[in-house]
Amino acid sequence: MFNSRLFAHLAKTNFKTLFITAAALSVLIGIIMSVFTPETMTDIAQANENSPVNPLGDISTLIAFVANQYFGNFALIFGMIYAVIVGNKLVASQVDKGSMAYHLSTPITRTQYTFTSFLYITSSLAAIFALVFLVGVGVAELIQPGELPVGTFFILTLGSLLLNLAISGITFFASCLFNRSSQSLALGGGLTIFFFAANMLAGMNDSLEILENATIVTLFDSAAMISGEGYAIQLFILAGLAMVMSLLGITAFNKKDLPL
Amino acid sequence: MAAIDIQHLTKDYGNGKGIFDITLQIEKGQVYGFLGPNGAGKTTTIRHLLGFIKPQIGQSTILNLDCWEEPKKIQQQLGYLPAEIVFPENMTGTQIIQHTAKMRGIHDKAAAKQLAERFDLDPSAQIKRMSKGMKQKLGIVCAFMHDPQILILDEPTTGLDPLMQSVFVELIHEEKRKGKSILMSSHLFEEVEGTCDSIAMIKQGRLISVTDAQSVKQLDKTTFRIHFQNLLDFQSIQQENFLIREAHPETMHIVVDIENLQLNALLRALADREVASIHEIKHSLEDSFMNFYHKGVDYHV
């Protein structure tokens, strides 16, 4: 099912997107870990003492700030953009442009192509988050040793990775299902944006809290992860979603007619 | 065993589009031309052979392997040149050739290099900077480099200049001598006329004729264009019992189809008249094609 030469080719042709995403997320986590020392956070807390809402959310601890701002926003946005772009590019865009004919006229099966693509998007996301974890821990230990609970940071990174994998599962499925980039992006990108927006709106107003049930982003429960319990089932659901959607995509691609 | 065997292949896209009950066999060592106007169903048939689409009715096999079930095994023996070739983005031609070789498990790059030299292709440029002709040449290199038993070429000479077209025709002849089976689609008559053993014509999704190229050329009739020196002779010849296709009073010439048996009658009739010039019009596949084409139109009226 896996073709190492094709994997090498995909890694080479998608390197730029991977590099930009990984670099941006690494720089961001590096800045957060180096700037938000206990002294800075006390200063910010004092400065905002009288304001009704703190724009930075819960910044009582470094890990709470990382969970809310970094994994709740930056990692999610960059991960989503990466999943939408690469998910679409791996399959639907190749069919739309016609270069899928080139790939399939080499001796590989459709399953080999899609399964190798699925492994590429999964392992590249894993690589991005592994880098984030290493940079985060490294910078924190260097600037403010002992302030970062490494175990919790690991769970948060893993949780964020699984959330982004679930999203990539959806974009990959859309990419396998449709023969046009526009349709694949409409479904994959559209759902992704909806999940993100629903999560944001749910947090803004009590009357919109029902939206929490409509988005998979809430399955990444950072409060539970920091408290250390009650997050495992949600993460399993995310991992399961990633697997099921990708498998559905691979199956759909095997059965359909290709306009090549 | 036929190298390529298509049996009752049908794919109905609605609105009369698609292909209907296509049956044809291509033997080992045969060059098969697949001729028809744009949108006739040539590429749809080829997509079935590549395993890109699943037949509604019928079956196609290559080297006894089902095209939909076992495309991977077929690909090992197949070279394919699509009508509009698109390569993956952000790669140079050299990288494409290397990647194709890797995917096919070829370690010896000599054949690819030789082909590139033969077509005067410098593959080092970026794909997106390449002209249509260069991409076509690169496609030819990728389709031929692994010395496949079967070649499926969809409008192979588009974008090639006349010099390269003749290099290509030479290559086809060589491959034929090596015993390859070749399916070549085209909407250009000249392209298939000189190279193909057999020619299938397809129109509105149906095979309308399968001829071997030799018999097309050796039709038992000849067409002449005859110019006369005076109007009287021009008019009187039309009273004779010949099949006049065209008559042009202003230039005083006729175009006439003469069956070989009638040839002497024509010569005798011309002997009494003042003839300015006489030319034989060569029969081409084009005439044959147009012939079928117009017949087809009549059926639908």
Coordinates of C-alpha atoms in Angstrom, one line a residue:
Chain A
M1 CA 0.0 0.0 0.0
F2 CA 2.9 2.3 0.7
N3 CA 5.3 3.5 -1.9
S4 CA 8.5 5.0 -0.6
R5 CA 9.5 6.6 -3.9
L6 CA 6.2 8.4 -4.2
F7 CA 6.5 9.5 -0.6
A8 CA 9.9 11.0 -1.3
H9 CA 8.4 12.8 -4.3
L10 CA 5.4 14.2 -2.3
A11 CA 7.8 15.3 0.5
K12 CA 9.9 17.1 -2.1
T13 CA 7.1 18.8 -4.0
N14 CA 5.2 19.9 -0.8
F15 CA 8.3 21.0 1.1
K16 CA 7.7 24.7 0.9
T17 CA 4.3 24.6 2.5
L18 CA 5.6 22.3 5.3
F19 CA 8.6 24.5 5.9
I20 CA 6.7 27.8 6.1
T21 CA 4.1 26.3 8.5
A22 CA 6.7 24.6 10.7
A23 CA 8.9 27.7 10.8
A24 CA 6.0 30.0 11.7
L25 CA 4.7 27.8 14.5
S26 CA 8.2 27.2 15.9
V27 CA 9.0 30.9 15.9
L28 CA 5.7 31.7 17.7
I29 CA 6.1 29.0 20.4
G30 CA 9.7 30.2 20.8
I31 CA 8.6 33.8 21.3
I32 CA 5.8 32.8 23.8
M33 CA 8.2 30.6 25.8
S34 CA 10.8 33.4 26.0
V35 CA 8.5 36.4 26.6
F36 CA 6.0 35.1 29.1
T37 CA 8.1 34.7 32.1
P38 CA 6.5 34.9 35.6
E39 CA 7.6 38.6 35.9
T40 CA 6.0 39.6 32.6
M41 CA 2.8 37.9 33.5
T42 CA 2.5 39.5 36.8
D43 CA 3.1 42.9 35.1
I44 CA 0.3 42.2 32.6
A45 CA -2.0 41.0 35.3
Q46 CA -1.5 44.2 37.2
A47 CA -1.9 46.4 34.2
N48 CA -5.2 44.8 33.4
E49 CA -6.4 44.6 36.9
N50 CA -9.2 47.1 36.4
S51 CA -10.2 46.2 32.9
P52 CA -13.4 44.1 32.6
V53 CA -12.0 41.6 30.0
N54 CA -8.5 40.5 29.6
P55 CA -7.8 40.4 25.9
L56 CA -5.2 37.7 26.3
G57 CA -7.6 35.3 28.2
D58 CA -6.4 33.3 31.1
I59 CA -2.8 34.2 31.7
S60 CA -2.5 33.1 35.3
T61 CA 0.1 30.5 34.3
L62 CA 2.4 30.0 31.3
I63 CA 0.7 26.7 30.4
A64 CA -2.8 28.2 30.5
F65 CA -1.6 31.0 28.2
V66 CA 0.0 28.4 25.8
A67 CA -3.2 26.3 25.9
N68 CA -5.5 29.2 25.1
Q69 CA -3.5 31.4 22.8
Y70 CA -1.0 29.2 21.2
F71 CA -2.9 25.9 20.8
G72 CA -6.3 27.6 20.8
N73 CA -5.5 30.1 18.1
F74 CA -2.1 30.0 16.3
A75 CA -1.5 26.3 16.1
L76 CA -5.2 25.8 15.1
I77 CA -5.2 28.4 12.4
F78 CA -1.8 27.4 10.9
G79 CA -2.7 23.7 11.2
M80 CA -6.0 24.2 9.5
I81 CA -4.5 26.2 6.6
Y82 CA -1.9 23.6 6.2
A83 CA -4.5 20.8 6.2
V84 CA -6.7 22.6 3.7
I85 CA -3.9 23.5 1.3
V86 CA -2.0 20.2 1.4
G87 CA -5.1 18.0 1.6
N88 CA -6.5 19.5 -1.5
K89 CA -3.1 19.6 -3.3
L90 CA -2.4 15.9 -2.8
V91 CA -5.4 14.5 -4.6
A92 CA -8.2 16.8 -6.0
S93 CA -5.8 19.4 -7.4
Q94 CA -3.8 16.7 -9.2
V95 CA -7.0 15.3 -10.8
D96 CA -8.2 18.8 -11.6
K97 CA -5.0 19.8 -13.3
G98 CA -4.5 16.4 -14.9
S99 CA -1.1 15.5 -13.4
M100 CA -2.8 12.5 -11.7
A101 CA -2.7 10.9 -15.1
Y102 CA 1.1 11.1 -14.9
H103 CA 1.2 9.6 -11.4
L104 CA -1.2 6.8 -12.3
S105 CA 0.6 5.9 -15.5
T106 CA 3.5 4.7 -13.4
P107 CA 3.1 1.3 -12.0
I108 CA 1.2 2.1 -8.7
T109 CA -2.4 1.4 -7.7
R110 CA -4.8 4.1 -6.7
T111 CA -4.7 2.9 -3.2
Q112 CA -0.9 3.2 -3.1
Y113 CA -1.2 6.8 -4.3
T114 CA -3.9 7.8 -1.8
F115 CA -2.5 5.8 1.1
T116 CA 1.0 7.2 0.6
S117 CA -0.5 10.7 0.4
F118 CA -2.5 10.1 3.6
L119 CA 0.8 9.0 5.3
Y120 CA 2.5 12.1 4.0
I121 CA -0.1 14.6 5.4
T122 CA -0.3 12.7 8.7
S123 CA 3.5 12.4 9.2
S124 CA 4.2 16.0 8.1
L125 CA 1.7 17.3 10.6
A126 CA 3.2 15.0 13.2
A127 CA 6.7 16.4 12.3
I128 CA 5.4 20.0 12.7
F129 CA 4.0 19.3 16.1
A130 CA 7.1 17.3 17.2
L131 CA 9.1 20.4 16.3
V132 CA 6.8 22.7 18.2
F133 CA 7.2 20.5 21.2
L134 CA 11.0 20.4 21.0
V135 CA 11.3 24.1 20.4
G136 CA 8.8 25.0 23.1
V137 CA 10.5 22.8 25.8
G138 CA 14.0 23.9 24.6
V139 CA 13.3 27.6 24.8
A140 CA 11.3 27.4 28.0
E141 CA 14.1 25.4 29.7
L142 CA 16.7 27.9 28.5
I143 CA 14.9 31.2 29.4
Q144 CA 12.8 30.2 32.4
P145 CA 13.8 26.7 33.6
G146 CA 11.2 24.8 35.6
E147 CA 8.3 27.1 34.7
L148 CA 6.8 24.8 32.0
P149 CA 5.1 21.6 33.1
V150 CA 6.6 19.4 30.3
G151 CA 4.1 16.6 30.7
T152 CA 1.1 18.8 30.3
F153 CA 2.7 20.6 27.4
F154 CA 3.2 17.2 25.8
I155 CA -0.5 16.3 26.2
L156 CA -1.5 19.7 24.8
T157 CA 0.8 19.3 21.8
L158 CA -0.5 15.8 21.2
G159 CA -4.1 16.9 21.5
S160 CA -3.6 19.8 19.1
L161 CA -1.9 17.4 16.7
L162 CA -4.9 15.0 16.8
L163 CA -7.3 17.9 16.3
N164 CA -5.4 19.0 13.2
L165 CA -5.2 15.4 12.0
A166 CA -8.9 15.1 12.3
I167 CA -9.3 18.3 10.2
S168 CA -6.7 16.9 7.7
G169 CA -8.8 13.7 7.6
I170 CA -11.8 15.8 6.5
T171 CA -9.9 17.9 3.9
F172 CA -8.2 14.7 2.6
F173 CA -11.6 13.0 2.3
A174 CA -13.0 16.0 0.4
S175 CA -9.9 15.9 -1.8
C176 CA -10.4 12.2 -2.7
L177 CA -14.1 12.6 -3.2
F178 CA -14.1 15.5 -5.7
N179 CA -12.5 15.9 -9.1
R180 CA -12.4 19.7 -8.9
S181 CA -10.2 21.7 -6.5
S182 CA -13.1 24.2 -6.1
Q183 CA -15.5 21.5 -4.8
S184 CA -12.8 19.9 -2.6
L185 CA -11.9 23.3 -1.1
A186 CA -15.6 24.2 -0.6
L187 CA -16.2 21.1 1.4
G188 CA -12.9 20.7 3.2
G189 CA -12.1 24.4 3.7
G190 CA -15.8 25.3 4.3
L191 CA -16.2 22.7 7.1
T192 CA -12.9 23.7 8.6
I193 CA -13.8 27.4 8.7
F194 CA -17.2 26.5 10.1
F195 CA -15.6 24.5 12.9
F196 CA -13.3 27.3 13.8
A197 CA -16.0 30.0 13.7
A198 CA -18.5 27.9 15.7
N199 CA -15.9 27.4 18.4
M200 CA -15.2 31.1 18.5
L201 CA -18.9 32.1 18.6
A202 CA -19.6 29.4 21.3
G203 CA -17.1 31.0 23.5
M204 CA -18.4 34.6 23.0
N205 CA -22.0 34.3 24.1
D206 CA -23.9 31.9 26.4
S207 CA -26.8 31.7 24.0
L208 CA -24.5 30.4 21.3
E209 CA -23.1 27.7 23.5
I210 CA -25.1 25.1 21.6
L211 CA -22.6 25.6 18.8
E212 CA -20.0 23.7 21.0
N213 CA -21.7 20.5 19.9
A214 CA -21.4 21.4 16.2
T215 CA -17.6 21.8 16.1
I216 CA -14.9 19.2 16.6
V217 CA -12.6 22.0 18.0
T218 CA -14.2 21.7 21.4
L219 CA -13.0 18.1 21.5
F220 CA -9.6 19.7 22.2
D221 CA -10.4 20.4 25.8
S222 CA -7.5 22.4 27.1
A223 CA -8.9 22.9 30.6
A224 CA -9.3 19.2 31.1
M225 CA -5.8 18.6 29.7
I226 CA -4.3 21.1 32.2
S227 CA -6.2 19.6 35.1
G228 CA -5.0 16.2 33.9
E229 CA -8.1 14.2 33.6
G230 CA -11.2 13.7 31.4
Y231 CA -9.6 14.5 28.0
A232 CA -8.7 11.0 26.8
I233 CA -12.0 10.1 25.2
Q234 CA -12.2 13.3 23.2
L235 CA -8.7 12.7 21.8
F236 CA -9.6 9.1 20.9
I237 CA -12.6 10.5 19.0
L238 CA -10.4 12.9 17.1
A239 CA -7.9 10.1 16.2
G240 CA -10.8 7.9 15.1
L241 CA -12.3 10.7 13.0
A242 CA -8.9 11.2 11.3
M243 CA -8.6 7.5 10.5
V244 CA -12.2 7.0 9.4
M245 CA -12.3 10.1 7.1
S246 CA -9.0 9.1 5.5
L247 CA -10.2 5.6 4.9
L248 CA -13.4 6.8 3.4
G249 CA -11.5 9.1 1.1
I250 CA -9.2 6.3 0.0
T251 CA -12.2 4.0 -0.7
A252 CA -14.1 6.8 -2.6
F253 CA -11.1 7.5 -4.8
N254 CA -10.7 3.8 -5.7
K255 CA -14.3 3.5 -6.9
K256 CA -14.7 6.7 -8.9
D257 CA -14.2 7.5 -12.6
L258 CA -11.3 9.9 -13.1
P259 CA -11.6 12.6 -15.8
L260 CA -8.0 12.3 -16.9
Chain B
M1 CA -4.0 -13.4 -28.0
A2 CA -4.6 -9.8 -28.8
A3 CA -2.3 -7.3 -27.1
I4 CA -5.2 -4.9 -26.6
D5 CA -8.7 -6.3 -26.6
I6 CA -11.8 -4.1 -26.3
Q7 CA -15.2 -5.9 -26.1
H8 CA -18.5 -4.1 -26.4
L9 CA -17.2 -1.2 -24.3
T10 CA -19.9 1.2 -23.4
K11 CA -20.0 4.4 -21.3
D12 CA -23.1 6.5 -21.7
Y13 CA -22.7 10.1 -20.4
G14 CA -26.2 11.0 -21.5
N15 CA -27.1 13.5 -24.3
G16 CA -25.6 11.1 -26.8
K17 CA -22.2 11.6 -25.3
G18 CA -19.9 8.7 -24.5
I19 CA -18.9 5.6 -26.3
F20 CA -21.2 2.8 -27.4
D21 CA -20.4 -0.8 -28.0
I22 CA -16.8 -0.3 -29.1
T23 CA -15.1 -3.6 -30.0
L24 CA -11.6 -3.8 -31.4
Q25 CA -8.5 -5.9 -31.1
I26 CA -4.9 -4.8 -31.6
E27 CA -2.5 -7.6 -32.3
K28 CA 1.1 -7.8 -31.2
G29 CA 3.3 -5.8 -33.6
Q30 CA 0.4 -3.8 -34.9
V31 CA 0.1 -0.1 -35.2
Y32 CA -3.5 0.9 -34.8
G33 CA -4.8 4.3 -35.7
F34 CA -7.8 5.7 -33.9
L35 CA -9.3 8.4 -35.9
G36 CA -12.2 10.7 -35.3
P37 CA -13.2 14.4 -34.9
N38 CA -12.9 16.1 -31.5
G39 CA -15.3 14.8 -29.0
A40 CA -15.9 11.5 -30.8
G41 CA -14.9 9.3 -27.9
K42 CA -11.2 8.6 -28.6
T43 CA -10.0 9.8 -25.3
T44 CA -12.9 8.1 -23.4
T45 CA -11.9 4.8 -24.9
I46 CA -8.3 5.4 -23.9
R47 CA -9.3 6.3 -20.4
H48 CA -10.9 2.9 -20.1
L49 CA -7.7 1.3 -21.3
L50 CA -5.7 3.2 -18.6
G51 CA -8.2 2.1 -15.9
F52 CA -9.2 5.7 -15.2
I53 CA -12.9 4.9 -15.7
K54 CA -15.0 1.9 -15.2
P55 CA -17.0 0.5 -18.1
Q56 CA -20.8 0.4 -17.9
I57 CA -21.0 -2.5 -20.3
G58 CA -18.2 -4.6 -21.7
Q59 CA -14.6 -5.0 -20.9
S60 CA -11.1 -4.1 -22.0
T61 CA -8.0 -6.0 -21.4
I62 CA -4.3 -5.4 -22.2
L63 CA -2.1 -8.4 -22.3
N64 CA -5.0 -10.4 -20.9
L65 CA -5.1 -8.2 -17.8
D66 CA -8.4 -6.4 -17.0
C67 CA -7.9 -2.6 -17.4
W68 CA -10.1 -1.7 -14.5
E69 CA -8.9 -4.4 -12.1
E70 CA -5.2 -4.6 -12.7
P71 CA -3.9 -1.2 -13.9
K72 CA -0.7 -1.6 -11.9
K73 CA 0.4 -4.8 -13.7
I74 CA -0.5 -3.3 -17.0
Q75 CA 1.5 -0.1 -16.3
Q76 CA 4.6 -2.1 -16.1
Q77 CA 4.2 -3.0 -19.8
L78 CA 2.6 0.2 -20.9
G79 CA 3.8 3.6 -22.2
Y80 CA 1.1 6.2 -22.2
L81 CA 1.2 9.7 -23.7
P82 CA -1.9 11.7 -22.8
A83 CA -3.5 14.2 -25.1
E84 CA -2.8 17.1 -22.9
I85 CA 0.1 16.2 -20.8
V86 CA 0.4 17.8 -17.3
F87 CA 3.3 17.1 -15.0
P88 CA 3.5 17.7 -11.3
E89 CA 4.3 21.3 -10.4
N90 CA 7.6 22.8 -9.4
M91 CA 9.8 20.3 -11.0
T92 CA 12.4 20.4 -13.8
G93 CA 12.2 18.0 -16.8
T94 CA 15.3 16.2 -15.5
Q95 CA 13.6 15.6 -12.2
I96 CA 10.5 14.3 -13.9
I97 CA 12.6 11.9 -15.9
Q98 CA 14.4 10.8 -12.8
H99 CA 11.2 10.4 -10.8
T100 CA 9.6 8.4 -13.6
A101 CA 12.6 6.1 -13.8
K102 CA 12.5 5.6 -10.0
M103 CA 8.8 4.8 -10.0
R104 CA 9.4 2.3 -12.8
G105 CA 12.4 0.8 -11.1
I106 CA 14.7 1.7 -14.0
H107 CA 18.4 2.2 -13.1
D108 CA 19.7 2.6 -16.6
K109 CA 19.1 6.1 -17.7
A110 CA 20.7 5.6 -21.1
A111 CA 17.4 5.1 -23.0
A112 CA 15.9 8.3 -21.6
K113 CA 19.0 10.2 -22.4
Q114 CA 19.1 8.9 -25.9
L115 CA 15.4 9.7 -26.5
A116 CA 15.9 13.3 -25.2
E117 CA 18.9 13.7 -27.5
R118 CA 16.9 12.3 -30.4
F119 CA 14.1 14.8 -29.9
D120 CA 16.6 17.6 -29.2
L121 CA 15.2 18.1 -25.8
D122 CA 17.0 19.9 -23.0
P123 CA 15.1 18.7 -19.9
S124 CA 16.9 20.9 -17.4
A125 CA 14.2 23.7 -17.6
Q126 CA 11.4 24.1 -15.1
I127 CA 8.1 22.5 -16.4
K128 CA 6.1 25.7 -16.2
R129 CA 8.7 27.5 -18.3
M130 CA 8.4 24.8 -21.0
S131 CA 6.6 25.3 -24.3
K132 CA 3.8 22.9 -25.4
G133 CA 6.3 21.2 -27.8
M134 CA 8.9 20.7 -25.0
K135 CA 6.3 19.2 -22.7
Q136 CA 5.2 16.9 -25.5
K137 CA 8.8 15.7 -26.0
L138 CA 9.2 15.2 -22.3
G139 CA 6.0 13.1 -22.4
I140 CA 7.4 11.0 -25.2
V141 CA 10.6 10.4 -23.3
C142 CA 8.6 9.3 -20.2
A143 CA 6.3 7.1 -22.3
F144 CA 9.1 5.3 -24.2
M145 CA 12.0 5.2 -21.7
H146 CA 11.1 1.8 -20.2
D147 CA 10.8 0.1 -23.6
P148 CA 7.2 -1.0 -23.0
Q149 CA 5.4 -3.7 -25.0
I150 CA 2.3 -1.6 -25.4
L151 CA 2.1 2.1 -26.3
I152 CA -1.0 4.2 -26.1
L153 CA -0.5 7.6 -27.6
D154 CA -3.3 10.2 -27.6
E155 CA -2.7 12.7 -30.3
P156 CA 1.1 12.3 -30.0
T157 CA 2.3 14.9 -32.4
T158 CA 0.4 17.9 -31.2
G159 CA 2.9 20.7 -30.5
L160 CA 5.7 19.1 -32.4
D161 CA 7.2 20.9 -35.3
P162 CA 7.3 19.1 -38.7
L163 CA 10.9 18.0 -38.2
M164 CA 10.2 16.4 -34.8
Q165 CA 7.0 14.9 -36.2
S166 CA 9.1 13.0 -38.7
V167 CA 11.5 12.0 -35.9
F168 CA 8.5 10.7 -34.1
V169 CA 7.1 8.8 -37.1
E170 CA 10.6 7.2 -37.4
L171 CA 10.4 6.2 -33.8
I172 CA 7.0 4.6 -34.3
H173 CA 8.4 2.5 -37.2
E174 CA 11.3 1.3 -35.1
E175 CA 9.0 0.3 -32.2
K176 CA 6.8 -1.5 -34.7
R177 CA 9.8 -3.5 -36.0
K178 CA 10.6 -4.4 -32.4
G179 CA 7.1 -6.0 -32.2
K180 CA 5.4 -3.4 -30.1
S181 CA 1.7 -2.9 -30.2
I182 CA 0.7 0.7 -30.6
L183 CA -2.6 2.5 -30.4
M184 CA -2.4 6.0 -31.7
S185 CA -5.3 8.4 -31.7
S186 CA -5.5 11.4 -33.9
H187 CA -7.8 13.8 -35.6
L188 CA -5.2 14.4 -38.3
F189 CA -5.3 12.1 -41.2
E190 CA -1.7 12.5 -42.3
E191 CA -0.5 11.5 -38.9
V192 CA -2.0 8.0 -39.0
E193 CA -2.0 7.5 -42.8
G194 CA 1.7 6.8 -43.1
T195 CA 2.3 4.9 -39.8
C196 CA -0.7 2.7 -39.1
D197 CA -1.5 -0.8 -40.3
S198 CA -5.1 -0.5 -39.3
I199 CA -7.4 2.4 -38.9
A200 CA -10.5 2.6 -36.8
M201 CA -12.8 5.5 -37.3
I202 CA -15.0 6.7 -34.5
K203 CA -17.8 9.1 -34.6
Q204 CA -20.3 10.1 -32.0
G205 CA -19.0 7.3 -29.8
R206 CA -19.5 4.5 -32.3
L207 CA -17.0 2.7 -34.5
I208 CA -18.0 3.5 -38.0
S209 CA -15.3 1.6 -39.8
V210 CA -12.2 -0.4 -39.4
T211 CA -10.0 -0.4 -42.5
D212 CA -6.5 -1.5 -43.1
A213 CA -4.4 1.4 -44.4
Q214 CA -3.3 -0.4 -47.5
S215 CA -6.8 -0.9 -48.8
V216 CA -7.6 2.7 -48.3
K217 CA -4.7 3.7 -50.6
Q218 CA -5.5 1.1 -53.3
L219 CA -9.0 2.0 -54.0
D220 CA -10.2 0.7 -57.3
K221 CA -11.0 4.2 -58.5
T222 CA -8.9 7.2 -59.3
T223 CA -9.9 10.9 -59.3
F224 CA -8.7 13.2 -62.0
R225 CA -8.8 16.9 -62.4
I226 CA -9.0 17.8 -66.1
H227 CA -8.7 21.3 -67.5
F228 CA -10.0 22.1 -71.0
Q229 CA -9.0 24.6 -73.5
N230 CA -12.5 25.6 -74.7
L231 CA -15.9 25.8 -73.2
L232 CA -17.5 23.5 -75.8
D233 CA -15.3 20.6 -74.8
F234 CA -15.9 21.4 -71.2
Q235 CA -19.6 21.2 -71.7
S236 CA -19.7 18.2 -74.0
I237 CA -17.6 16.0 -71.6
Q238 CA -20.3 16.4 -69.0
Q239 CA -22.8 14.7 -71.4
E240 CA -20.6 11.6 -71.4
N241 CA -21.3 8.8 -68.9
F242 CA -18.7 9.7 -66.2
L243 CA -19.2 10.4 -62.6
I244 CA -18.5 14.2 -62.5
R245 CA -17.9 15.3 -58.9
E246 CA -17.3 19.0 -59.7
A247 CA -17.5 21.2 -62.7
H248 CA -16.1 24.7 -62.8
P249 CA -17.2 26.7 -65.9
E250 CA -15.0 29.7 -65.0
T251 CA -11.8 27.8 -65.0
M252 CA -13.1 25.1 -67.4
H253 CA -12.1 22.1 -65.3
I254 CA -13.9 19.1 -64.0
V255 CA -13.1 16.7 -61.2
V256 CA -14.1 13.2 -62.1
D257 CA -14.1 9.8 -60.4
I258 CA -13.0 7.1 -62.8
E259 CA -13.3 3.4 -61.9
N260 CA -10.3 1.5 -63.3
L261 CA -12.5 -0.3 -65.9
Q262 CA -13.6 3.1 -67.2
L263 CA -10.1 4.4 -67.8
N264 CA -10.0 3.6 -71.5
A265 CA -13.4 5.1 -72.1
L266 CA -12.1 8.3 -70.5
L267 CA -9.0 8.3 -72.6
R268 CA -11.0 7.9 -75.8
A269 CA -13.4 10.7 -74.8
L270 CA -10.5 13.0 -74.1
A271 CA -8.8 12.2 -77.4
D272 CA -11.5 14.1 -79.3
R273 CA -11.2 17.1 -77.1
E274 CA -8.7 19.9 -76.4
V275 CA -7.3 19.1 -73.0
A276 CA -5.1 21.7 -71.2
S277 CA -4.0 19.6 -68.4
I278 CA -4.8 16.4 -66.5
H279 CA -3.9 15.7 -62.9
E280 CA -4.5 12.7 -60.7
I281 CA -5.8 13.6 -57.3
K282 CA -4.4 11.3 -54.7
H283 CA -6.8 9.5 -52.5
S284 CA -6.1 10.1 -48.9
L285 CA -7.6 8.8 -45.8
E286 CA -9.2 12.2 -45.5
D287 CA -11.5 11.4 -48.4
S288 CA -12.3 8.1 -46.9
F289 CA -12.9 9.7 -43.6
M290 CA -15.1 12.4 -45.0
N291 CA -17.0 9.8 -46.9
F292 CA -17.9 8.0 -43.7
Y293 CA -18.5 11.2 -41.9
H294 CA -21.1 12.4 -44.4
K295 CA -22.7 9.0 -44.5
G296 CA -23.0 9.2 -40.7
V297 CA -24.7 12.6 -41.0
D298 CA -27.2 11.2 -43.4
Y299 CA -28.2 8.5 -41.0
H300 CA -29.2 11.1 -38.5
V301 CA -31.3 13.2 -40.8

